[in-house]
C-alpha atoms as one frame of an Amber mdcrd trajectory, in Angstrom:
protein
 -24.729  45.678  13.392 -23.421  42.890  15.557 -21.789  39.711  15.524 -17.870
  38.623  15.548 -15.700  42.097  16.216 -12.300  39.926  15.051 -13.931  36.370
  13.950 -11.150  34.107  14.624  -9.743  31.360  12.517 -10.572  27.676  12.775
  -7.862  25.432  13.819  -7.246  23.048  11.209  -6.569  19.870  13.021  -5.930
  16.420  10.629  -9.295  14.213  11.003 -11.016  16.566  11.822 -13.374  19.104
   9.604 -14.788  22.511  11.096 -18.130  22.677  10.598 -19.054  26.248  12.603
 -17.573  28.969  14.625 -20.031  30.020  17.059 -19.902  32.758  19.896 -18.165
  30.465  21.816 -17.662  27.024  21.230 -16.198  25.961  17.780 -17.588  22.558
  16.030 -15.792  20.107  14.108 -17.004  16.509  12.986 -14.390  13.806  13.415
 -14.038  10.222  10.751 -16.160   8.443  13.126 -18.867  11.015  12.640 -18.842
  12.618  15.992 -18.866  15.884  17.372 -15.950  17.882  18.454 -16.758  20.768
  20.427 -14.266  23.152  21.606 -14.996  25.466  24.547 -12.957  29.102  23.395
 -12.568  31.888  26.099 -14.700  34.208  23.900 -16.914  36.500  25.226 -20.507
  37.533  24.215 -22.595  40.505  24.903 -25.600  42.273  23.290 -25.080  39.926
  19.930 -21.937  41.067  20.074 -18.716  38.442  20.557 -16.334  40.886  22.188
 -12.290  41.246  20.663 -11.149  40.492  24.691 -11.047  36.935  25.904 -11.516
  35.960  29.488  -8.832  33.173  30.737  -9.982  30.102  31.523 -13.761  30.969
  30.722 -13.352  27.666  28.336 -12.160  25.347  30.640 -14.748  26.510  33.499
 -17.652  25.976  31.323 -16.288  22.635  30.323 -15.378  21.674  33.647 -18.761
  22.872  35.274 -21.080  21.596  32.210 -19.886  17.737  32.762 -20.276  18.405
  36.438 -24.225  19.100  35.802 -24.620  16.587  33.416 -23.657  14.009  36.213
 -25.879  15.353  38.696 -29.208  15.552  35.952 -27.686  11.776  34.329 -31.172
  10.339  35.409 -33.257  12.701  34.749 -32.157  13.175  31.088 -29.748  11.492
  29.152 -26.508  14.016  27.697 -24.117  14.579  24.695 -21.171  13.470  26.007
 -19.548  10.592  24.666 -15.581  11.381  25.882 -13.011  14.174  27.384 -10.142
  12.726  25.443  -8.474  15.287  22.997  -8.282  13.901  19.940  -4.824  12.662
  17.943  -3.175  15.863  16.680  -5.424  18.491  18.244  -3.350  21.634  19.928
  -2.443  21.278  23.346  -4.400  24.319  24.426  -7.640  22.002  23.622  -6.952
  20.581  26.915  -9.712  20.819  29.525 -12.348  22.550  26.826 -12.709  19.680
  24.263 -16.006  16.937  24.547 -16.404  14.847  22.274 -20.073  14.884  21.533
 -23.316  12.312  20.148 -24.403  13.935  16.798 -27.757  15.440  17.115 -30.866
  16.013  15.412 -30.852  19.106  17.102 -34.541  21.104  18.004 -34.373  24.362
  16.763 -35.936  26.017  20.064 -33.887  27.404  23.112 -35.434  25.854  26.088
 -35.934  28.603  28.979 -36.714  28.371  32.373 -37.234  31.070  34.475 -37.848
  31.175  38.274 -37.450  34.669  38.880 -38.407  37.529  36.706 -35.624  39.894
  34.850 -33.991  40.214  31.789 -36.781  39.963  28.922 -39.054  38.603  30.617
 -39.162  41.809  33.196 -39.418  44.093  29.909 -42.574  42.020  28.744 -44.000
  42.236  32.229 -43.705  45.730  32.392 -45.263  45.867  29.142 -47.948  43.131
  29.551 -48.201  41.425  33.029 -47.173  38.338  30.865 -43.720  36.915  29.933
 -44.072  34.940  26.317 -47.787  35.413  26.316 -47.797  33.298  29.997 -50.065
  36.101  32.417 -48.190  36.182  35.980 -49.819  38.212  38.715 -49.405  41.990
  39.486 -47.265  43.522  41.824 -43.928  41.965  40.401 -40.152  43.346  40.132
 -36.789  43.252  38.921 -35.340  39.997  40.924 -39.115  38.714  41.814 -39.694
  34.857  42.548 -42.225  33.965  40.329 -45.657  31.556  41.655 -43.691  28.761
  39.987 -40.785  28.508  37.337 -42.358  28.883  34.114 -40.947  27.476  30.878
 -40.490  30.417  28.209 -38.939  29.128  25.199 -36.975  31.615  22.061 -35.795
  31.160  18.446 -32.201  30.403  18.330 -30.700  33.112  16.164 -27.696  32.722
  14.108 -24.367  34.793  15.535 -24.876  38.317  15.858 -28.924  38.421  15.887
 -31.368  38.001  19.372 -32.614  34.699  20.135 -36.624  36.407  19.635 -38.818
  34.832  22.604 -42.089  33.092  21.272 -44.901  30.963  22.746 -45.671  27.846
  23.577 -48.096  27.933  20.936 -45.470  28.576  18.778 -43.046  26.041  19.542
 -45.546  23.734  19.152 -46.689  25.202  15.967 -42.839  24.860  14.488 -42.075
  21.324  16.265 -45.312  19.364  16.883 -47.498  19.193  20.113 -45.408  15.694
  21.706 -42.400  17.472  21.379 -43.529  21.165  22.674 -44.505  19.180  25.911
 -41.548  17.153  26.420 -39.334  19.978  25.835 -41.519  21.862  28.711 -41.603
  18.907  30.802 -37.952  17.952  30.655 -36.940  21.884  31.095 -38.775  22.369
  33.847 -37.858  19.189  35.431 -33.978  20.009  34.807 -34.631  23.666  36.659
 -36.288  22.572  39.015 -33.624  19.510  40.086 -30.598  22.378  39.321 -32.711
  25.306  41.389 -32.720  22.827  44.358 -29.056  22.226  44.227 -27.798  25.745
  43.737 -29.858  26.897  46.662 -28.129  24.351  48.669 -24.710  25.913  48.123
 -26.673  29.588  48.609 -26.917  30.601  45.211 -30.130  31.585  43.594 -30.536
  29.976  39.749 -33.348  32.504  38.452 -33.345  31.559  34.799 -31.617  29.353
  32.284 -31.617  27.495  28.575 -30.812  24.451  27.547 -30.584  23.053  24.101
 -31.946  19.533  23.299 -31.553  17.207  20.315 -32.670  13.909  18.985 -30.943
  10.091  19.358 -31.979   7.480  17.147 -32.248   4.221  19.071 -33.862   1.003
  18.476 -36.891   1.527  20.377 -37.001   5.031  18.607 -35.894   8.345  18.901
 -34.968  10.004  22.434 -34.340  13.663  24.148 -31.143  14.576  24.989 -29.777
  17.128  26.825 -26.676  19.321  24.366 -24.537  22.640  24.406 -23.951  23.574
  27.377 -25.269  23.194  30.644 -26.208  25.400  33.597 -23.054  27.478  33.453
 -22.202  31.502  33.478 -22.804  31.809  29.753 -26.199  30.260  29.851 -28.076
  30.974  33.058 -28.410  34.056  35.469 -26.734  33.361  38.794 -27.728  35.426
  42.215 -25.921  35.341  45.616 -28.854  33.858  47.953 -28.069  36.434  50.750
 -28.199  39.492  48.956 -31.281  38.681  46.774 -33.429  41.760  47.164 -36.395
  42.157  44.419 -37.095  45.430  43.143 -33.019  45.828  41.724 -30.763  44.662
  39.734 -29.148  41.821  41.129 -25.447  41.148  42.052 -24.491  38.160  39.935
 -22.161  35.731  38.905 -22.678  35.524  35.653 -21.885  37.276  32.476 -24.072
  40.597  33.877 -20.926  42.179  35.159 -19.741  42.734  31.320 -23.038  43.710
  30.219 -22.634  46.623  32.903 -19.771  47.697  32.306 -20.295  48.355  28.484
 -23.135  50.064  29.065 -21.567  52.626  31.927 -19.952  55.751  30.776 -16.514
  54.272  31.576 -16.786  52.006  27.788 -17.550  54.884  25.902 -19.661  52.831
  23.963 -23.600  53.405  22.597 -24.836  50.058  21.863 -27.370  51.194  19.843
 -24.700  52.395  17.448 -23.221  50.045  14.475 -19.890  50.377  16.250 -18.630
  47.383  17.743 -17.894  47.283  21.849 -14.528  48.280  23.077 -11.914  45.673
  24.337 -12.831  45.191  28.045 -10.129  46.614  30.394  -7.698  44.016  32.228
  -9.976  44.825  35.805 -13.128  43.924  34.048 -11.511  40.974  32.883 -10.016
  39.639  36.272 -12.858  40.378  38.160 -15.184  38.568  35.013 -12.740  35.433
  35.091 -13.266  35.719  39.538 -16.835  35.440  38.728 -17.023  32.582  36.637
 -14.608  30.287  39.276 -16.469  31.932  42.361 -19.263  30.157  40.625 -17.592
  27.157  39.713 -16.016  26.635  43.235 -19.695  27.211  45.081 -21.753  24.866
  43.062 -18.998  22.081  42.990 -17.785  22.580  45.942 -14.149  22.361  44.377
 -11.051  24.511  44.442 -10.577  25.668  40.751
């Protein structure tokens, strides 16, 4: 089992019509046809969405999202058509609300990795390969790979794992044009983000992005969606503690991960019991993360 633990309600705003309650962000579709998406403070884990919110984890994503999108505006156009809250919305929207291009969105998440752990360490164990791409022996947990490699998954509905695949595959479901330009485009963005995060001594050792389609007179065009380059989506490593062969500190969403699966949650995840609400320390230290993170790549005071 996975999924929602306590699926929440959609706000009903006038003008505006839910279309889907994700993991974290909600959707609606306003009269002008555009996208509404909300930024919650929801939590996911192991497919899970966990009953305990993290304060401001919303308004960080929001805040550091547009940030990125600014600093990759010529290497890829974005999503974002406005930050204003729209007539009538709750007040609490404030700070976590864009206002959003509607997408033909591509049904592949977009995965760079520059580093190997996670799944793609499980695969090399496994295989020497991470989606069916052969990297050399003599690799570990935390490893810089020969060069970022692009590693794309399925993107699985709420409460089932986004399933890695191959190239071959993505260009199987997609079309060989697009399968490249996803590639090239992902690889580009990683490589432009890698840069800048090592400048402000963080290590950026994998991500996703999610990409749809414009219509436009001189045809269609990519464009980046979702999120971008924040907590939720990408792994995060203090430069000066990097040490392969471990687990690496982080700044990311890791430090939940770890604590459900210590002896101090009480919880088997390969049970069909749902996680345990996460204890107010785990929370404040989580929420620390996320604006440690925020303040180092923007070089901002949250």
């Amino acid at each position: 089992m996975s999924g929602f633990v306590e699926k929440p309600e959609p706000v009903q705003v006038p003008g505006l019509t839910h279309l889907h309650t994700g993991k974290v962000r909600d959707l609606y579709r306003n009269e002008a046809g555009d996208l509404v998406m909300v930024a919650s403070d929801r939590m996911s884990a192991y497919d899970w969405v966990l009953p305990t919110e993290i304060p401001d984890k919303g308004r960080v994503l929001t805040r550091l999202s547009l940030w990125w999108f600014d600093k990759l505006a010529d290497l890829v156009p974005n999503h974002v058509l406005s930050t204003e809250l729209p007539a009538g919305a709750p007040a609490d929207w404030e700070g976590r609300t864009l206002i959003c291009k509607s997408l033909n969105m591509v049904p592949v998440e977009c995965v760079a990795r520059g580093y190997l752990t996670g799944s793609g360490l499980l695969e090399y164990d496994e295989s020497r390969t991470v989606c069916g791409l052969a990297l050399p022996e003599g690799l570990s947990d935390g490893s810089e790979l020969p060069a970022p490699i692009f590693t794309p998954a399925t993107k699985a509905a709420v409460g089932d794992h986004d399933e890695n695949v191959s190239y071959e595959e993505v260009a199987r479901q997609v079309g060989a044009e697009t399968a490249a330009l996803l590639r090239q485009t992902t690889l580009a963005v990683y490589g432009r983000a890698r840069d800048i995060a090592r400048e402000r001594g963080i290590i950026l050792a994998d991500t996703k992005f999610e990409f749809g389609f414009e219509s436009t007179p001189d045809g269609d065009r990519l464009v980046l969606a979702d999120e971008v380059l924040t907590p939720d989506s990408s792994r995060f490593w203090p430069a000066d503690q990097w040490q392969p062969g471990r687990a690496q500190p982080s700044y990311d969403k890791q430090f939940v991960r770890n604590w459900l699966t210590s002896p101090a949650s009480g919880w088997d995840r390969k049970s069909e019991q749902p996680p345990p609400p996460l204890p107010q320390e785990i929370v404040d230290a989580t929420r620390a993360k996320y604006i440690e993170a925020y303040e180092l790549l923007t070089g901002t005071t949250w």
